[in-house]
Short mmCIF file of C-alpha atoms in Angstrom, two decimals:
data_model
loop_
_atom_site.label_atom_id
_atom_site.label_comp_id
_atom_site.label_asym_id
_atom_site.label_seq_id
_atom_site.Cartn_x
_atom_site.Cartn_y
_atom_site.Cartn_z
CA MET O 1 117.58 128.27 108.11
CA PHE O 2 115.66 125.45 106.47
CA LEU O 3 115.40 122.41 108.70
CA MET O 4 115.81 119.05 107.03
CA LEU O 5 113.41 116.57 108.52
CA GLY O 6 115.74 113.71 107.67
CA ALA O 7 117.95 114.82 110.51
CA LEU O 8 114.88 115.79 112.51
CA SER O 9 113.62 112.23 112.46
CA LEU O 10 116.30 110.46 114.46
CA TRP O 11 114.82 107.03 114.87
CA ALA O 12 116.31 105.62 118.06
CA GLN O 13 117.13 102.04 118.92
CA SER O 14 113.77 100.56 119.73
CA SER O 15 112.05 97.42 120.87
CA HIS O 16 108.51 96.54 119.83
CA GLY O 17 105.91 95.40 122.29
CA SER O 18 103.16 93.06 121.14
CA PRO O 19 103.31 92.39 117.38
CA SER O 20 101.23 94.49 115.02
CA THR O 21 98.20 92.85 113.47
CA GLY O 22 97.52 95.46 110.78
CA ARG O 23 99.14 98.17 108.69
CA GLU O 24 101.11 100.79 110.57
CA GLY O 25 99.63 104.24 110.93
CA TRP O 26 100.54 107.63 112.37
CA TYR O 27 103.08 107.35 115.18
CA GLU O 28 102.56 109.89 117.94
CA ASN O 29 105.50 112.17 118.68
CA LYS O 30 106.29 111.84 122.38
CA GLY O 31 109.76 113.38 122.06
CA GLN O 32 111.54 110.82 119.90
CA ILE O 33 111.58 113.12 116.86
CA LYS O 34 114.47 115.56 117.04
CA GLN O 35 115.72 118.61 115.18
CA THR O 36 119.14 118.77 113.54
CA ASP O 37 120.61 120.27 116.71
CA GLY O 38 119.26 117.44 118.87
CA ARG O 39 116.45 119.43 120.45
CA ALA O 40 112.89 118.14 120.52
CA ALA O 41 110.49 119.00 117.69
CA PRO O 42 107.19 119.70 119.49
CA TYR O 43 105.66 121.15 116.31
CA VAL O 44 105.48 117.60 114.88
CA SER O 45 102.29 115.88 115.96
CA HIS O 46 102.53 112.46 114.25
CA SER O 47 104.69 110.77 111.63
CA LEU O 48 104.38 108.07 109.00
CA GLU O 49 107.12 106.27 107.08
CA ARG O 50 106.62 104.60 103.71
CA GLY O 51 109.77 103.25 102.08
CA ASN O 52 112.11 106.19 101.51
CA THR O 53 109.41 108.78 102.23
CA LYS O 54 108.62 110.21 105.65
CA ILE O 55 105.50 112.26 106.28
CA PHE O 56 105.15 114.54 109.31
CA LEU O 57 101.90 116.08 110.54
CA LEU O 58 102.72 119.58 111.75
CA LYS O 59 101.21 121.99 114.21
CA PRO O 60 99.13 124.03 113.93
CA ALA O 61 98.00 122.51 110.61
CA GLY O 62 100.34 121.23 107.91
CA ILE O 63 102.18 118.31 106.38
CA ALA O 64 105.88 117.95 105.62
CA TYR O 65 106.95 115.36 103.03
CA GLN O 66 110.55 114.22 103.11
CA PHE O 67 112.20 112.05 100.50
CA GLU O 68 115.50 110.30 101.20
CA ARG O 69 118.04 108.69 98.92
CA ALA O 70 121.35 107.09 99.90
CA HIS O 71 124.39 107.53 97.63
CA TYR O 72 126.97 104.74 97.98
CA PRO O 73 130.66 104.91 96.99
CA GLU O 74 131.88 102.51 94.34
CA GLY O 75 132.47 99.04 95.72
CA TYR O 76 130.41 99.51 98.89
CA LYS O 77 127.37 97.50 97.80
CA ALA O 78 129.46 94.58 96.62
CA LEU O 79 131.22 94.41 99.99
CA MET O 80 127.93 94.64 101.85
CA ALA O 81 126.60 91.72 99.81
CA GLU O 82 129.53 89.49 100.75
CA LYS O 83 128.70 87.03 103.51
CA HIS O 84 132.29 86.43 104.62
CA LEU O 85 134.87 89.23 104.69
CA ASP O 86 138.54 88.93 105.47
CA PRO O 87 140.14 91.57 107.75
CA GLU O 88 141.29 93.71 104.83
CA GLN O 89 137.81 93.70 103.27
CA MET O 90 136.27 94.61 106.61
CA LYS O 91 138.61 97.56 106.89
CA GLN O 92 137.77 98.63 103.33
CA ARG O 93 134.05 98.33 104.04
CA ASP O 94 134.37 100.48 107.17
CA GLU O 95 136.25 103.15 105.23
CA LEU O 96 133.68 103.15 102.44
CA SER O 97 130.80 103.36 104.93
CA LYS O 98 132.12 106.78 105.98
CA LEU O 99 131.56 107.98 102.42
CA VAL O 100 127.87 107.01 102.24
CA ARG O 101 125.89 110.19 101.68
CA LEU O 102 122.20 110.67 102.49
CA GLU O 103 120.35 113.09 100.22
CA THR O 104 117.06 114.51 101.49
CA TYR O 105 114.41 116.76 100.01
CA ARG O 106 111.61 118.28 102.05
CA MET O 107 108.51 120.02 100.77
CA ASP O 108 105.63 121.30 102.88
CA MET O 109 101.96 122.12 102.62
CA TYR O 110 100.04 124.02 105.28
CA LEU O 111 96.56 125.40 105.72
CA GLU O 112 96.67 129.14 105.24
CA GLY O 113 94.55 131.22 107.60
CA ALA O 114 93.70 128.18 109.68
CA ASN O 115 92.94 128.00 113.40
CA PRO O 116 96.31 128.57 115.17
CA SER O 117 95.42 126.06 117.90
CA PRO O 118 93.07 123.38 116.59
CA GLN O 119 92.27 120.38 118.74
CA ILE O 120 94.21 117.40 117.35
CA GLU O 121 92.67 113.99 118.02
CA ALA O 122 94.02 110.56 117.10
CA THR O 123 91.79 107.49 116.83
CA GLY O 124 92.32 103.81 116.08
CA LYS O 125 95.10 103.25 118.60
CA SER O 126 97.38 100.28 117.94
CA ALA O 127 97.85 97.43 120.37
CA ASP O 128 101.58 97.34 119.65
CA TYR O 129 104.06 100.07 120.48
CA VAL O 130 107.69 101.11 120.12
CA GLN O 131 110.19 101.90 122.88
CA TYR O 132 112.86 104.57 122.21
CA TYR O 133 115.16 103.75 125.09
CA ASN O 134 117.98 106.11 124.18
CA HIS O 135 115.50 109.01 124.15
CA ASN O 136 113.70 107.78 127.27
CA VAL O 137 110.47 107.74 125.26
CA LEU O 138 108.29 104.71 125.93
CA ASP O 139 105.05 103.18 124.65
CA VAL O 140 104.82 105.07 121.36
CA HIS O 141 101.61 103.88 119.65
CA HIS O 142 100.40 104.48 116.13
CA TYR O 143 96.91 105.50 115.06
CA GLU O 144 94.70 104.97 112.02
CA LYS O 145 93.38 108.51 111.86
CA VAL O 146 94.35 112.02 112.98
CA VAL O 147 91.71 114.76 113.03
CA TYR O 148 92.32 118.52 113.25
CA ARG O 149 89.05 119.75 114.78
CA ASP O 150 87.69 123.11 113.61
CA VAL O 151 90.81 123.80 111.58
CA TYR O 152 88.55 126.38 109.94
CA PRO O 153 85.18 127.37 111.45
CA HIS O 154 82.96 124.25 111.34
CA ILE O 155 85.51 122.39 109.19
CA ASP O 156 87.59 119.36 110.28
CA TRP O 157 90.70 118.09 108.50
CA VAL O 158 90.82 114.29 108.64
CA ILE O 159 94.08 112.49 107.76
CA TYR O 160 94.30 108.70 107.72
CA THR O 161 96.26 105.76 106.37
CA THR O 162 95.25 103.37 103.62
CA GLU O 163 96.94 100.32 102.10
CA GLU O 164 98.50 102.71 99.56
CA GLY O 165 99.78 105.27 102.06
CA MET O 166 97.91 108.35 103.28
CA LYS O 167 94.74 110.22 102.44
CA TYR O 168 92.95 113.30 103.74
CA ASP O 169 89.43 114.73 103.68
CA PHE O 170 87.86 118.02 104.65
CA VAL O 171 84.58 117.60 106.52
CA VAL O 172 82.48 120.76 106.16
CA ARG O 173 79.72 120.83 108.76
CA PRO O 174 76.67 123.13 108.57
CA GLY O 175 77.91 126.68 108.98
CA GLY O 176 81.28 125.94 107.38
CA ASN O 177 82.45 127.52 104.14
CA PRO O 178 84.58 125.45 101.69
CA GLY O 179 85.94 128.75 100.38
CA ASP O 180 87.87 129.13 103.65
CA ILE O 181 90.09 126.17 102.78
CA ARG O 182 93.38 127.32 101.30
CA ILE O 183 96.41 125.04 101.06
CA ARG O 184 99.76 126.74 100.55
CA PHE O 185 102.64 124.65 99.15
CA LYS O 186 106.27 125.38 99.88
CA ASP O 187 109.67 124.29 98.51
CA GLN O 188 108.37 121.96 95.79
CA GLU O 189 109.90 121.87 92.31
CA GLU O 190 106.70 120.86 90.55
CA LEU O 191 103.16 122.04 91.27
CA SER O 192 100.37 122.07 88.70
CA VAL O 193 96.83 121.01 87.89
CA ASN O 194 96.94 118.91 84.74
CA ALA O 195 94.40 118.55 81.94
CA ALA O 196 92.63 115.76 83.84
CA GLY O 197 92.09 118.08 86.81
CA GLU O 198 94.67 116.26 88.95
CA LEU O 199 97.10 118.03 91.25
CA VAL O 200 100.77 117.14 90.66
CA HIS O 201 103.06 117.96 93.58
CA GLY O 202 106.68 116.89 93.57
CA ASN O 203 110.40 117.36 93.29
CA ARG O 204 113.44 115.66 91.75
CA MET O 205 113.19 112.73 94.18
CA GLY O 206 109.51 111.92 93.88
CA LYS O 207 106.02 113.28 93.44
CA PHE O 208 102.40 112.76 94.40
CA THR O 209 99.37 112.95 92.14
CA GLU O 210 96.04 113.81 93.74
CA GLN O 211 93.13 112.88 91.55
CA ARG O 212 90.35 115.35 90.85
CA PRO O 213 88.52 115.87 94.17
CA VAL O 214 85.26 114.06 94.83
CA SER O 215 82.80 115.80 97.13
CA PHE O 216 79.63 114.22 98.43
CA GLN O 217 76.73 114.50 100.84
CA GLY O 218 75.59 111.04 101.82
CA ASN O 219 75.44 109.11 98.54
CA LYS O 220 75.06 112.25 96.42
CA GLN O 221 78.16 113.42 94.58
CA ILE O 222 78.78 117.17 94.41
CA ALA O 223 80.75 118.65 91.51
CA SER O 224 84.15 119.92 92.66
CA SER O 225 87.56 120.77 91.28
CA PHE O 226 90.99 122.11 92.20
CA VAL O 227 91.77 125.80 91.68
CA LEU O 228 95.50 126.57 91.83
CA GLU O 229 96.57 130.19 92.15
CA GLY O 230 100.35 130.41 92.38
CA ASN O 231 101.31 128.17 95.29
CA VAL O 232 97.85 128.24 96.89
CA LEU O 233 95.24 125.57 96.25
CA ARG O 234 91.54 125.90 96.95
CA PHE O 235 88.42 123.92 96.05
CA GLN O 236 85.66 124.94 93.68
CA VAL O 237 82.47 123.24 94.88
CA GLY O 238 79.11 123.15 93.11
CA SER O 239 75.71 123.72 94.69
CA TYR O 240 75.00 121.64 97.78
CA ASP O 241 72.74 121.56 100.82
CA ARG O 242 74.42 123.85 103.34
CA SER O 243 72.29 122.44 106.16
CA ALA O 244 74.03 119.05 105.79
CA THR O 245 77.64 117.89 106.10
CA LEU O 246 79.80 118.03 102.96
CA VAL O 247 82.92 115.86 102.56
CA ILE O 248 85.66 117.02 100.16
CA ASP O 249 87.81 114.02 99.27
CA PRO O 250 90.90 114.49 97.07
CA ASP O 251 91.91 110.94 96.14
CA ARG O 252 95.66 110.44 96.03
CA ALA O 253 96.80 108.07 93.26
CA TRP O 254 98.89 105.30 94.72
CA GLY O 255 102.63 105.16 94.48
CA THR O 256 105.11 103.09 96.40
CA TYR O 257 108.78 102.50 97.01
CA TYR O 258 109.79 98.88 96.68
CA GLY O 259 112.99 97.41 98.00
CA GLY O 260 115.03 96.19 100.92
CA ALA O 261 117.97 97.51 102.89
CA SER O 262 120.46 97.63 99.99
CA GLY O 263 120.46 98.61 96.31
CA ASP O 264 117.30 97.92 94.27
CA TYR O 265 116.78 98.72 90.59
CA GLY O 266 113.37 98.65 88.90
CA LEU O 267 113.74 98.62 85.11
CA SER O 268 110.41 97.50 83.66
CA CYS O 269 106.72 97.44 84.50
CA ALA O 270 103.63 96.00 82.84
CA THR O 271 99.89 95.83 83.51
CA ASP O 272 97.25 93.21 82.85
CA ALA O 273 93.55 93.43 81.95
CA SER O 274 92.55 93.61 85.63
CA GLY O 275 94.78 96.61 86.33
CA ASN O 276 97.43 94.64 88.21
CA VAL O 277 100.92 96.10 87.96
CA TYR O 278 104.14 94.09 87.57
CA LEU O 279 107.59 95.48 88.36
CA ALA O 280 110.85 93.82 87.32
CA GLY O 281 114.47 94.61 88.06
CA TYR O 282 117.44 93.39 90.07
CA THR O 283 118.53 93.83 93.65
CA ILE O 284 121.26 93.37 96.25
CA SER O 285 118.73 93.26 99.09
CA SER O 286 118.31 89.90 100.79
CA THR O 287 115.16 91.02 102.65
CA GLY O 288 112.05 93.05 101.87
CA ILE O 289 111.71 91.74 98.30
CA ALA O 290 110.08 88.32 98.11
CA SER O 291 106.93 86.90 99.70
CA GLY O 292 104.61 84.22 98.39
CA GLY O 293 106.60 83.90 95.18
CA HIS O 294 108.51 81.29 93.19
CA GLN O 295 111.78 81.96 95.04
CA ASN O 296 111.54 83.63 98.43
CA THR O 297 115.24 83.70 99.37
CA PHE O 298 118.18 85.51 97.79
CA GLY O 299 120.01 83.15 95.42
CA GLY O 300 123.57 84.38 95.86
CA GLY O 301 126.26 86.50 94.26
CA SER O 302 125.85 90.26 94.34
CA TYR O 303 122.58 90.58 92.42
CA ASP O 304 119.35 88.63 91.96
CA ALA O 305 116.58 89.39 89.50
CA PHE O 306 113.19 90.13 91.05
CA LEU O 307 109.57 90.37 89.94
CA VAL O 308 106.68 91.72 92.03
CA LYS O 309 102.92 91.98 91.44
CA PHE O 310 100.68 94.74 92.85
CA ASN O 311 96.91 94.93 92.48
CA ALA O 312 95.19 98.00 91.04
CA ALA O 313 95.17 99.66 94.49
CA GLY O 314 98.92 99.24 94.92
CA VAL O 315 98.82 96.35 97.38
CA ARG O 316 101.52 93.72 96.85
CA GLN O 317 100.16 90.32 95.83
CA TRP O 318 103.46 88.49 95.68
CA GLY O 319 107.15 89.09 95.06
CA THR O 320 109.88 86.73 93.95
CA TYR O 321 113.60 86.55 93.46
CA TYR O 322 114.89 84.79 90.37
CA GLY O 323 118.52 83.75 90.37
CA GLY O 324 121.21 81.26 91.17
CA THR O 325 124.47 81.49 93.08
CA MET O 326 126.01 84.18 90.85
CA ASN O 327 124.73 87.48 89.42
CA ASP O 328 121.33 87.62 87.71
CA TYR O 329 119.61 90.64 86.17
CA SER O 330 116.10 91.22 84.79
CA TYR O 331 115.50 94.04 82.36
CA SER O 332 111.97 93.51 81.07
CA CYS O 333 108.63 91.93 81.92
CA ALA O 334 105.40 91.44 79.99
CA VAL O 335 101.94 89.94 80.54
CA ASP O 336 99.82 88.08 77.98
CA ALA O 337 96.04 87.98 77.60
CA SER O 338 95.82 84.93 79.88
CA GLY O 339 97.66 86.65 82.71
CA ASN O 340 100.94 84.77 82.29
CA VAL O 341 103.97 86.87 83.21
CA TYR O 342 107.27 86.79 81.30
CA LEU O 343 110.61 87.96 82.66
CA ALA O 344 113.73 88.56 80.56
CA GLY O 345 117.31 89.42 81.47
CA ASN O 346 120.74 87.84 81.71
CA THR O 347 122.55 85.59 84.14
CA TYR O 348 125.95 84.35 85.14
#
């Protein structure tokens, strides 16, 4: 029976320790991650959450990607946006909340023929931590990097976080053979290597694009490419010095979810000459949208327009609401040659 990791990842009520001073990384699994039947999931080593996507590092050597999407009954979002509810509205909201449905989609990748018991090391331990009191799991730290040592003979698998999300490398030490690396994909709906040599891996709820791999020894780049045979991916690597360490680095193109705790709708995007990306739409969310922008608080009504700017690496530069005390919607944005941004929509 296929196990949905959405139910597996039962995030408990928690209390943070000292505040984080940097981006969050891979949270160690000390027993807070559960299966659908409530039992522990010891085969999960670490986890990472980005928006509506959860990523689980698996034992002995694999990654599970889970996408989540909430489906709300008609009228639920409007009631949730109301600041003051009368008793009848509260009753209606409670009834509608029972009809909220969570859709999940999980797809996996694992290293075929890998070491069945690699040594897993985590580095870059956080100063802050999370307490899962209702699981009796305390002091759960996150880490910048997780390394599967000798996942193949003389080859390490290094997985780490970036501002855009996650990344992984294969470090082939002298004596290692890149031909041993075989990644098998499971349960995806889309898997291909496109004309640009990029790997596309996804399903109906989202996808990842891994750019053509870059391999190098020191400052010297080594020609490399993806070879996809059915559901198994391997690397084709050009001539290199086998007495020195080779790093195979598939670069994942950035992608991000953007939104708060309620409904968010992105309807338009634009780019400028510097590669910055602008996203426009409208939202019910009163948090998680605006920072450093023209209007940093929700205006009112059920919907506000929003506009957000990301740099070329996918890091948010600023985000803003735009709206008054009633409903406001943005449908399009554009950027001119001087970098001015234009937002269009309608308002009540």
